[in-house]
Amino acid sequence: MKKSEFEEKLKLTAAAVKDSRVKEAMLYSLMAGGKRIRPMMLYAVTEGYGLPAETADAFACALEMIHTYSLIHDDLPAMDNDDLRRGRPTCHKAFDEATAILAGDGLLTYAFETAVKTAGISAEQVLKGVRILAGDAGPDGMVLGQCLDMQESVQTDWKALQTIHHHKTGCLLSAPLEIGAVLAGCDEETCGLWRQIGFDIGLAFQLQDDILDVEKTAAELGKSNSDERNEKVTGVSLLGIEKARTLMNQLYDDSFAKIEKIKGFESDALTGLLREVQHRNH
Ligand code: GRG
């Protein structure tokens, strides 16, 4: 699946919402670019199992909607209070706070309305996928991660920080891998293996995000670096940049080795995508 092709599908899906100011704000943030890593990971898994791309379309759009909602809410003054996201003013800066809250709410709920329209596989598999998505996005998943992150303090150590990353970043990167396996009809053990790989990639991705935050400017990244402003503890501040980089590369490389060993899975598309992610510069 090409990123541009996915973006067309995403735009068409969101275009079906009734016209309103909240729809404008939803589209403003949803179509503002972004790497689209989560949907691309899902397509790479379903493709590797030989499924047609259409089977993954609804969940791919849903993942990107949930991810975009989380960015909109994370940028709000009550959370990180950021001005720049995906190279543009954040949603509450371009619209207003109330509209940005509603745009996040709209994207979150519309994601589930979209996911349940998945065609071409059993209702039982769709239901399993929806459960994973809800669990990973909700109060046992990303929302919990965000809550822990808000409570983070100078006493936060590497173990506590990993718990934050596991939920805040890992859950939504694990979801596409596990949902892809569910859509392909994999057994519980294989789905669990994909889930674990997703968490390792999530930690690698977060370490990389922290490294990029200190090495690049806000203009290069297209987003403000609020961690520094908010004096947040990060993988880099706790481990040091070189140790953080070594751990990040080790997590990616171990994940590639595990993916290549998964039976009945053609891994080239997924490992190719993740290698690009590993070597990204924004
Ligand atoms: C508000 C419930 C709630 C959660 C917010 C996503 C998030 C959780 C916070 C954003 C800040 C942050 C550093 C999150 C960790 C995950 C992460 C690195 C998100 C950025 O994802 P990318 O790089 O963004 O995929 P693009 O813009 O490329 O889609």
JSON list of N, CA, C and O and ligand atoms in Angstrom, two decimals, residues 33-38 64 67-75 79-80 85-86 137 142-144 146 168-169 172-173 205-206 209-210 213 223 227 280 282, ligand 1:
[
{"chain": "A", "resi": 33, "resn": "GLY", "atom": "N", "xyz": [-0.72, 15.63, 6.92]},
{"chain": "A", "resi": 33, "resn": "GLY", "atom": "CA", "xyz": [0.54, 14.91, 6.73]},
{"chain": "A", "resi": 33, "resn": "GLY", "atom": "C", "xyz": [0.70, 13.94, 7.87]},
{"chain": "A", "resi": 33, "resn": "GLY", "atom": "O", "xyz": [-0.29, 13.37, 8.34]},
{"chain": "A", "resi": 34, "resn": "GLY", "atom": "N", "xyz": [1.90, 13.76, 8.35]},
{"chain": "A", "resi": 34, "resn": "GLY", "atom": "CA", "xyz": [2.10, 12.71, 9.35]},
{"chain": "A", "resi": 34, "resn": "GLY", "atom": "C", "xyz": [2.67, 11.50, 8.60]},
{"chain": "A", "resi": 34, "resn": "GLY", "atom": "O", "xyz": [2.45, 11.34, 7.40]},
{"chain": "A", "resi": 35, "resn": "LYS", "atom": "N", "xyz": [3.37, 10.68, 9.34]},
{"chain": "A", "resi": 35, "resn": "LYS", "atom": "CA", "xyz": [4.09, 9.58, 8.69]},
{"chain": "A", "resi": 35, "resn": "LYS", "atom": "C", "xyz": [3.18, 8.40, 8.34]},
{"chain": "A", "resi": 35, "resn": "LYS", "atom": "O", "xyz": [3.55, 7.54, 7.57]},
{"chain": "A", "resi": 36, "resn": "ARG", "atom": "N", "xyz": [2.00, 8.34, 8.97]},
{"chain": "A", "resi": 36, "resn": "ARG", "atom": "CA", "xyz": [1.02, 7.25, 8.71]},
{"chain": "A", "resi": 36, "resn": "ARG", "atom": "C", "xyz": [1.61, 5.88, 9.04]},
{"chain": "A", "resi": 36, "resn": "ARG", "atom": "O", "xyz": [1.33, 4.89, 8.34]},
{"chain": "A", "resi": 37, "resn": "ILE", "atom": "N", "xyz": [2.46, 5.84, 10.05]},
{"chain": "A", "resi": 37, "resn": "ILE", "atom": "CA", "xyz": [3.17, 4.59, 10.37]},
{"chain": "A", "resi": 37, "resn": "ILE", "atom": "C", "xyz": [2.21, 3.48, 10.78]},
{"chain": "A", "resi": 37, "resn": "ILE", "atom": "O", "xyz": [2.36, 2.33, 10.36]},
{"chain": "A", "resi": 38, "resn": "ARG", "atom": "N", "xyz": [1.22, 3.82, 11.62]},
{"chain": "A", "resi": 38, "resn": "ARG", "atom": "CA", "xyz": [0.35, 2.77, 12.16]},
{"chain": "A", "resi": 38, "resn": "ARG", "atom": "C", "xyz": [-0.47, 2.09, 11.06]},
{"chain": "A", "resi": 38, "resn": "ARG", "atom": "O", "xyz": [-0.47, 0.86, 10.96]},
{"chain": "A", "resi": 64, "resn": "GLU", "atom": "N", "xyz": [-5.44, 5.64, 12.27]},
{"chain": "A", "resi": 64, "resn": "GLU", "atom": "CA", "xyz": [-4.92, 6.99, 12.04]},
{"chain": "A", "resi": 64, "resn": "GLU", "atom": "C", "xyz": [-5.83, 8.04, 12.69]},
{"chain": "A", "resi": 64, "resn": "GLU", "atom": "O", "xyz": [-5.36, 9.06, 13.18]},
{"chain": "A", "resi": 67, "resn": "HIS", "atom": "N", "xyz": [-5.00, 7.92, 16.42]},
{"chain": "A", "resi": 67, "resn": "HIS", "atom": "CA", "xyz": [-3.69, 8.54, 16.64]},
{"chain": "A", "resi": 67, "resn": "HIS", "atom": "C", "xyz": [-3.81, 10.07, 16.52]},
{"chain": "A", "resi": 67, "resn": "HIS", "atom": "O", "xyz": [-3.29, 10.81, 17.36]},
{"chain": "A", "resi": 68, "resn": "THR", "atom": "N", "xyz": [-4.55, 10.55, 15.52]},
{"chain": "A", "resi": 68, "resn": "THR", "atom": "CA", "xyz": [-4.68, 12.00, 15.32]},
{"chain": "A", "resi": 68, "resn": "THR", "atom": "C", "xyz": [-5.45, 12.64, 16.48]},
{"chain": "A", "resi": 68, "resn": "THR", "atom": "O", "xyz": [-5.09, 13.72, 16.96]},
{"chain": "A", "resi": 69, "resn": "TYR", "atom": "N", "xyz": [-6.49, 11.95, 16.95]},
{"chain": "A", "resi": 69, "resn": "TYR", "atom": "CA", "xyz": [-7.21, 12.48, 18.12]},
{"chain": "A", "resi": 69, "resn": "TYR", "atom": "C", "xyz": [-6.25, 12.64, 19.29]},
{"chain": "A", "resi": 69, "resn": "TYR", "atom": "O", "xyz": [-6.28, 13.65, 20.01]},
{"chain": "A", "resi": 70, "resn": "SER", "atom": "N", "xyz": [-5.38, 11.62, 19.49]},
{"chain": "A", "resi": 70, "resn": "SER", "atom": "CA", "xyz": [-4.49, 11.68, 20.66]},
{"chain": "A", "resi": 70, "resn": "SER", "atom": "C", "xyz": [-3.52, 12.85, 20.53]},
{"chain": "A", "resi": 70, "resn": "SER", "atom": "O", "xyz": [-3.19, 13.51, 21.52]},
{"chain": "A", "resi": 71, "resn": "LEU", "atom": "N", "xyz": [-3.09, 13.14, 19.31]},
{"chain": "A", "resi": 71, "resn": "LEU", "atom": "CA", "xyz": [-2.18, 14.29, 19.12]},
{"chain": "A", "resi": 71, "resn": "LEU", "atom": "C", "xyz": [-2.91, 15.60, 19.39]},
{"chain": "A", "resi": 71, "resn": "LEU", "atom": "O", "xyz": [-2.37, 16.50, 20.05]},
{"chain": "A", "resi": 72, "resn": "ILE", "atom": "N", "xyz": [-4.15, 15.72, 18.91]},
{"chain": "A", "resi": 72, "resn": "ILE", "atom": "CA", "xyz": [-4.93, 16.96, 19.12]},
{"chain": "A", "resi": 72, "resn": "ILE", "atom": "C", "xyz": [-5.10, 17.21, 20.62]},
{"chain": "A", "resi": 72, "resn": "ILE", "atom": "O", "xyz": [-4.84, 18.31, 21.12]},
{"chain": "A", "resi": 73, "resn": "HIS", "atom": "N", "xyz": [-5.51, 16.17, 21.35]},
{"chain": "A", "resi": 73, "resn": "HIS", "atom": "CA", "xyz": [-5.74, 16.36, 22.79]},
{"chain": "A", "resi": 73, "resn": "HIS", "atom": "C", "xyz": [-4.42, 16.56, 23.53]},
{"chain": "A", "resi": 73, "resn": "HIS", "atom": "O", "xyz": [-4.35, 17.35, 24.47]},
{"chain": "A", "resi": 74, "resn": "ASP", "atom": "N", "xyz": [-3.37, 15.84, 23.12]},
{"chain": "A", "resi": 74, "resn": "ASP", "atom": "CA", "xyz": [-2.07, 16.00, 23.78]},
{"chain": "A", "resi": 74, "resn": "ASP", "atom": "C", "xyz": [-1.53, 17.43, 23.64]},
{"chain": "A", "resi": 74, "resn": "ASP", "atom": "O", "xyz": [-0.83, 17.93, 24.52]},
{"chain": "A", "resi": 75, "resn": "ASP", "atom": "N", "xyz": [-1.87, 18.09, 22.54]},
{"chain": "A", "resi": 75, "resn": "ASP", "atom": "CA", "xyz": [-1.37, 19.45, 22.28]},
{"chain": "A", "resi": 75, "resn": "ASP", "atom": "C", "xyz": [-2.13, 20.53, 23.05]},
{"chain": "A", "resi": 75, "resn": "ASP", "atom": "O", "xyz": [-1.70, 21.68, 23.09]},
{"chain": "A", "resi": 79, "resn": "MET", "atom": "N", "xyz": [-2.83, 19.91, 28.52]},
{"chain": "A", "resi": 79, "resn": "MET", "atom": "CA", "xyz": [-1.84, 18.81, 28.48]},
{"chain": "A", "resi": 79, "resn": "MET", "atom": "C", "xyz": [-0.47, 19.40, 28.15]},
{"chain": "A", "resi": 79, "resn": "MET", "atom": "O", "xyz": [0.08, 20.09, 28.96]},
{"chain": "A", "resi": 80, "resn": "ASP", "atom": "N", "xyz": [0.05, 19.18, 26.93]},
{"chain": "A", "resi": 80, "resn": "ASP", "atom": "CA", "xyz": [1.42, 19.65, 26.66]},
{"chain": "A", "resi": 80, "resn": "ASP", "atom": "C", "xyz": [1.51, 21.12, 26.24]},
{"chain": "A", "resi": 80, "resn": "ASP", "atom": "O", "xyz": [2.59, 21.69, 26.20]},
{"chain": "A", "resi": 85, "resn": "ARG", "atom": "N", "xyz": [2.29, 21.30, 15.13]},
{"chain": "A", "resi": 85, "resn": "ARG", "atom": "CA", "xyz": [2.11, 19.85, 14.97]},
{"chain": "A", "resi": 85, "resn": "ARG", "atom": "C", "xyz": [2.01, 19.55, 13.49]},
{"chain": "A", "resi": 85, "resn": "ARG", "atom": "O", "xyz": [1.25, 20.20, 12.78]},
{"chain": "A", "resi": 86, "resn": "ARG", "atom": "N", "xyz": [2.74, 18.57, 13.05]},
{"chain": "A", "resi": 86, "resn": "ARG", "atom": "CA", "xyz": [2.74, 18.17, 11.64]},
{"chain": "A", "resi": 86, "resn": "ARG", "atom": "C", "xyz": [2.98, 19.39, 10.74]},
{"chain": "A", "resi": 86, "resn": "ARG", "atom": "O", "xyz": [2.34, 19.58, 9.70]},
{"chain": "A", "resi": 137, "resn": "ALA", "atom": "N", "xyz": [-6.37, 1.77, 22.93]},
{"chain": "A", "resi": 137, "resn": "ALA", "atom": "CA", "xyz": [-6.56, 3.22, 22.94]},
{"chain": "A", "resi": 137, "resn": "ALA", "atom": "C", "xyz": [-7.04, 3.71, 24.31]},
{"chain": "A", "resi": 137, "resn": "ALA", "atom": "O", "xyz": [-6.79, 4.86, 24.67]},
{"chain": "A", "resi": 142, "resn": "MET", "atom": "N", "xyz": [-3.47, 3.54, 25.87]},
{"chain": "A", "resi": 142, "resn": "MET", "atom": "CA", "xyz": [-2.85, 4.86, 25.63]},
{"chain": "A", "resi": 142, "resn": "MET", "atom": "C", "xyz": [-3.33, 5.93, 26.62]},
{"chain": "A", "resi": 142, "resn": "MET", "atom": "O", "xyz": [-2.54, 6.76, 27.08]},
{"chain": "A", "resi": 143, "resn": "VAL", "atom": "N", "xyz": [-4.62, 5.88, 26.98]},
{"chain": "A", "resi": 143, "resn": "VAL", "atom": "CA", "xyz": [-5.13, 6.89, 27.94]},
{"chain": "A", "resi": 143, "resn": "VAL", "atom": "C", "xyz": [-4.42, 6.73, 29.29]},
{"chain": "A", "resi": 143, "resn": "VAL", "atom": "O", "xyz": [-4.06, 7.72, 29.93]},
{"chain": "A", "resi": 144, "resn": "LEU", "atom": "N", "xyz": [-4.21, 5.47, 29.71]},
{"chain": "A", "resi": 144, "resn": "LEU", "atom": "CA", "xyz": [-3.46, 5.24, 30.95]},
{"chain": "A", "resi": 144, "resn": "LEU", "atom": "C", "xyz": [-2.04, 5.80, 30.81]},
{"chain": "A", "resi": 144, "resn": "LEU", "atom": "O", "xyz": [-1.54, 6.47, 31.73]},
{"chain": "A", "resi": 146, "resn": "GLN", "atom": "N", "xyz": [-1.01, 8.21, 28.98]},
{"chain": "A", "resi": 146, "resn": "GLN", "atom": "CA", "xyz": [-1.04, 9.67, 29.04]},
{"chain": "A", "resi": 146, "resn": "GLN", "atom": "C", "xyz": [-1.24, 10.15, 30.47]},
{"chain": "A", "resi": 146, "resn": "GLN", "atom": "O", "xyz": [-0.63, 11.11, 30.92]},
{"chain": "A", "resi": 168, "resn": "LYS", "atom": "N", "xyz": [1.60, 4.56, 26.51]},
{"chain": "A", "resi": 168, "resn": "LYS", "atom": "CA", "xyz": [1.35, 5.77, 25.73]},
{"chain": "A", "resi": 168, "resn": "LYS", "atom": "C", "xyz": [1.72, 5.59, 24.24]},
{"chain": "A", "resi": 168, "resn": "LYS", "atom": "O", "xyz": [0.98, 5.99, 23.35]},
{"chain": "A", "resi": 169, "resn": "THR", "atom": "N", "xyz": [2.86, 4.98, 23.99]},
{"chain": "A", "resi": 169, "resn": "THR", "atom": "CA", "xyz": [3.34, 4.83, 22.61]},
{"chain": "A", "resi": 169, "resn": "THR", "atom": "C", "xyz": [3.16, 3.41, 22.11]},
{"chain": "A", "resi": 169, "resn": "THR", "atom": "O", "xyz": [2.74, 3.17, 20.97]},
{"chain": "A", "resi": 172, "resn": "LEU", "atom": "N", "xyz": [-0.48, 1.79, 20.76]},
{"chain": "A", "resi": 172, "resn": "LEU", "atom": "CA", "xyz": [-1.01, 2.13, 19.43]},
{"chain": "A", "resi": 172, "resn": "LEU", "atom": "C", "xyz": [-0.06, 1.69, 18.31]},
{"chain": "A", "resi": 172, "resn": "LEU", "atom": "O", "xyz": [-0.42, 1.77, 17.14]},
{"chain": "A", "resi": 173, "resn": "LEU", "atom": "N", "xyz": [1.15, 1.24, 18.66]},
{"chain": "A", "resi": 173, "resn": "LEU", "atom": "CA", "xyz": [2.03, 0.66, 17.64]},
{"chain": "A", "resi": 173, "resn": "LEU", "atom": "C", "xyz": [1.91, -0.86, 17.64]},
{"chain": "A", "resi": 173, "resn": "LEU", "atom": "O", "xyz": [2.17, -1.52, 16.63]},
{"chain": "A", "resi": 205, "resn": "PHE", "atom": "N", "xyz": [10.66, 3.15, 19.01]},
{"chain": "A", "resi": 205, "resn": "PHE", "atom": "CA", "xyz": [10.12, 4.35, 18.36]},
{"chain": "A", "resi": 205, "resn": "PHE", "atom": "C", "xyz": [10.14, 5.55, 19.31]},
{"chain": "A", "resi": 205, "resn": "PHE", "atom": "O", "xyz": [10.49, 6.66, 18.93]},
{"chain": "A", "resi": 206, "resn": "GLN", "atom": "N", "xyz": [9.80, 5.29, 20.56]},
{"chain": "A", "resi": 206, "resn": "GLN", "atom": "CA", "xyz": [9.76, 6.38, 21.54]},
{"chain": "A", "resi": 206, "resn": "GLN", "atom": "C", "xyz": [11.18, 6.87, 21.87]},
{"chain": "A", "resi": 206, "resn": "GLN", "atom": "O", "xyz": [11.42, 8.08, 21.98]},
{"chain": "A", "resi": 209, "resn": "ASP", "atom": "N", "xyz": [12.18, 8.98, 19.09]},
{"chain": "A", "resi": 209, "resn": "ASP", "atom": "CA", "xyz": [11.50, 10.27, 19.18]},
{"chain": "A", "resi": 209, "resn": "ASP", "atom": "C", "xyz": [12.24, 11.20, 20.14]},
{"chain": "A", "resi": 209, "resn": "ASP", "atom": "O", "xyz": [12.44, 12.38, 19.86]},
{"chain": "A", "resi": 210, "resn": "ASP", "atom": "N", "xyz": [12.67, 10.63, 21.28]},
{"chain": "A", "resi": 210, "resn": "ASP", "atom": "CA", "xyz": [13.40, 11.43, 22.27]},
{"chain": "A", "resi": 210, "resn": "ASP", "atom": "C", "xyz": [14.78, 11.86, 21.74]},
{"chain": "A", "resi": 210, "resn": "ASP", "atom": "O", "xyz": [15.23, 12.97, 22.02]},
{"chain": "A", "resi": 213, "resn": "ASP", "atom": "N", "xyz": [14.25, 14.59, 19.23]},
{"chain": "A", "resi": 213, "resn": "ASP", "atom": "CA", "xyz": [13.87, 15.84, 19.92]},
{"chain": "A", "resi": 213, "resn": "ASP", "atom": "C", "xyz": [15.11, 16.63, 20.37]},
{"chain": "A", "resi": 213, "resn": "ASP", "atom": "O", "xyz": [15.06, 17.87, 20.38]},
{"chain": "A", "resi": 223, "resn": "LYS", "atom": "N", "xyz": [7.09, 19.89, 14.73]},
{"chain": "A", "resi": 223, "resn": "LYS", "atom": "CA", "xyz": [6.32, 19.91, 15.99]},
{"chain": "A", "resi": 223, "resn": "LYS", "atom": "C", "xyz": [7.16, 20.55, 17.07]},
{"chain": "A", "resi": 223, "resn": "LYS", "atom": "O", "xyz": [8.40, 20.48, 17.01]},
{"chain": "A", "resi": 227, "resn": "ASP", "atom": "N", "xyz": [8.80, 18.63, 25.65]},
{"chain": "A", "resi": 227, "resn": "ASP", "atom": "CA", "xyz": [9.44, 17.86, 26.73]},
{"chain": "A", "resi": 227, "resn": "ASP", "atom": "C", "xyz": [10.45, 18.71, 27.47]},
{"chain": "A", "resi": 227, "resn": "ASP", "atom": "O", "xyz": [10.51, 18.72, 28.70]},
{"chain": "A", "resi": 280, "resn": "ARG", "atom": "N", "xyz": [14.59, 7.08, 10.08]},
{"chain": "A", "resi": 280, "resn": "ARG", "atom": "CA", "xyz": [13.92, 8.36, 9.80]},
{"chain": "A", "resi": 280, "resn": "ARG", "atom": "C", "xyz": [14.68, 9.51, 10.46]},
{"chain": "A", "resi": 280, "resn": "ARG", "atom": "O", "xyz": [15.43, 9.30, 11.42]},
{"chain": "A", "resi": 282, "resn": "HIS", "atom": "N", "xyz": [12.85, 12.52, 11.11]},
{"chain": "A", "resi": 282, "resn": "HIS", "atom": "CA", "xyz": [11.86, 13.43, 11.69]},
{"chain": "A", "resi": 282, "resn": "HIS", "atom": "C", "xyz": [10.71, 12.63, 12.27]},
{"chain": "A", "resi": 282, "resn": "HIS", "atom": "O", "xyz": [10.59, 11.44, 12.02]},
{"chain": "B", "resi": 1, "resn": "GRG", "atom": "C1", "xyz": [-4.37, 12.48, 24.70]},
{"chain": "B", "resi": 1, "resn": "GRG", "atom": "C2", "xyz": [-5.12, 10.14, 25.28]},
{"chain": "B", "resi": 1, "resn": "GRG", "atom": "C3", "xyz": [-4.09, 11.03, 24.79]},
{"chain": "B", "resi": 1, "resn": "GRG", "atom": "C4", "xyz": [-2.90, 10.51, 24.42]},
{"chain": "B", "resi": 1, "resn": "GRG", "atom": "C5", "xyz": [-1.81, 11.26, 23.86]},
{"chain": "B", "resi": 1, "resn": "GRG", "atom": "C6", "xyz": [0.14, 10.46, 21.17]},
{"chain": "B", "resi": 1, "resn": "GRG", "atom": "C7", "xyz": [0.20, 10.96, 22.54]},
{"chain": "B", "resi": 1, "resn": "GRG", "atom": "C8", "xyz": [-0.67, 10.35, 23.57]},
{"chain": "B", "resi": 1, "resn": "GRG", "atom": "C9", "xyz": [0.99, 12.00, 22.84]},
{"chain": "B", "resi": 1, "resn": "GRG", "atom": "C10", "xyz": [1.84, 12.71, 21.84]},
{"chain": "B", "resi": 1, "resn": "GRG", "atom": "C11", "xyz": [3.23, 12.89, 22.35]},
{"chain": "B", "resi": 1, "resn": "GRG", "atom": "C12", "xyz": [4.11, 11.69, 22.19]},
{"chain": "B", "resi": 1, "resn": "GRG", "atom": "C13", "xyz": [5.57, 11.92, 22.18]},
{"chain": "B", "resi": 1, "resn": "GRG", "atom": "C14", "xyz": [3.60, 10.51, 22.09]},
{"chain": "B", "resi": 1, "resn": "GRG", "atom": "C15", "xyz": [4.32, 9.28, 21.92]},
{"chain": "B", "resi": 1, "resn": "GRG", "atom": "C16", "xyz": [3.95, 8.67, 20.63]},
{"chain": "B", "resi": 1, "resn": "GRG", "atom": "C17", "xyz": [4.50, 9.46, 19.50]},
{"chain": "B", "resi": 1, "resn": "GRG", "atom": "C18", "xyz": [5.96, 9.51, 19.30]},
{"chain": "B", "resi": 1, "resn": "GRG", "atom": "C19", "xyz": [3.64, 10.09, 18.73]},
{"chain": "B", "resi": 1, "resn": "GRG", "atom": "C20", "xyz": [3.97, 10.78, 17.49]},
{"chain": "B", "resi": 1, "resn": "GRG", "atom": "O1", "xyz": [3.70, 9.85, 16.49]},
{"chain": "B", "resi": 1, "resn": "GRG", "atom": "P1", "xyz": [4.24, 9.98, 15.01]},
{"chain": "B", "resi": 1, "resn": "GRG", "atom": "O2", "xyz": [5.70, 10.30, 15.04]},
{"chain": "B", "resi": 1, "resn": "GRG", "atom": "O3", "xyz": [3.44, 11.27, 14.50]},
{"chain": "B", "resi": 1, "resn": "GRG", "atom": "O4", "xyz": [3.82, 8.77, 14.25]},
{"chain": "B", "resi": 1, "resn": "GRG", "atom": "P2", "xyz": [2.94, 11.64, 13.03]},
{"chain": "B", "resi": 1, "resn": "GRG", "atom": "O5", "xyz": [2.63, 13.12, 13.09]},
{"chain": "B", "resi": 1, "resn": "GRG", "atom": "O6", "xyz": [4.03, 11.30, 12.06]},
{"chain": "B", "resi": 1, "resn": "GRG", "atom": "O7", "xyz": [1.71, 10.83, 12.78]}
]
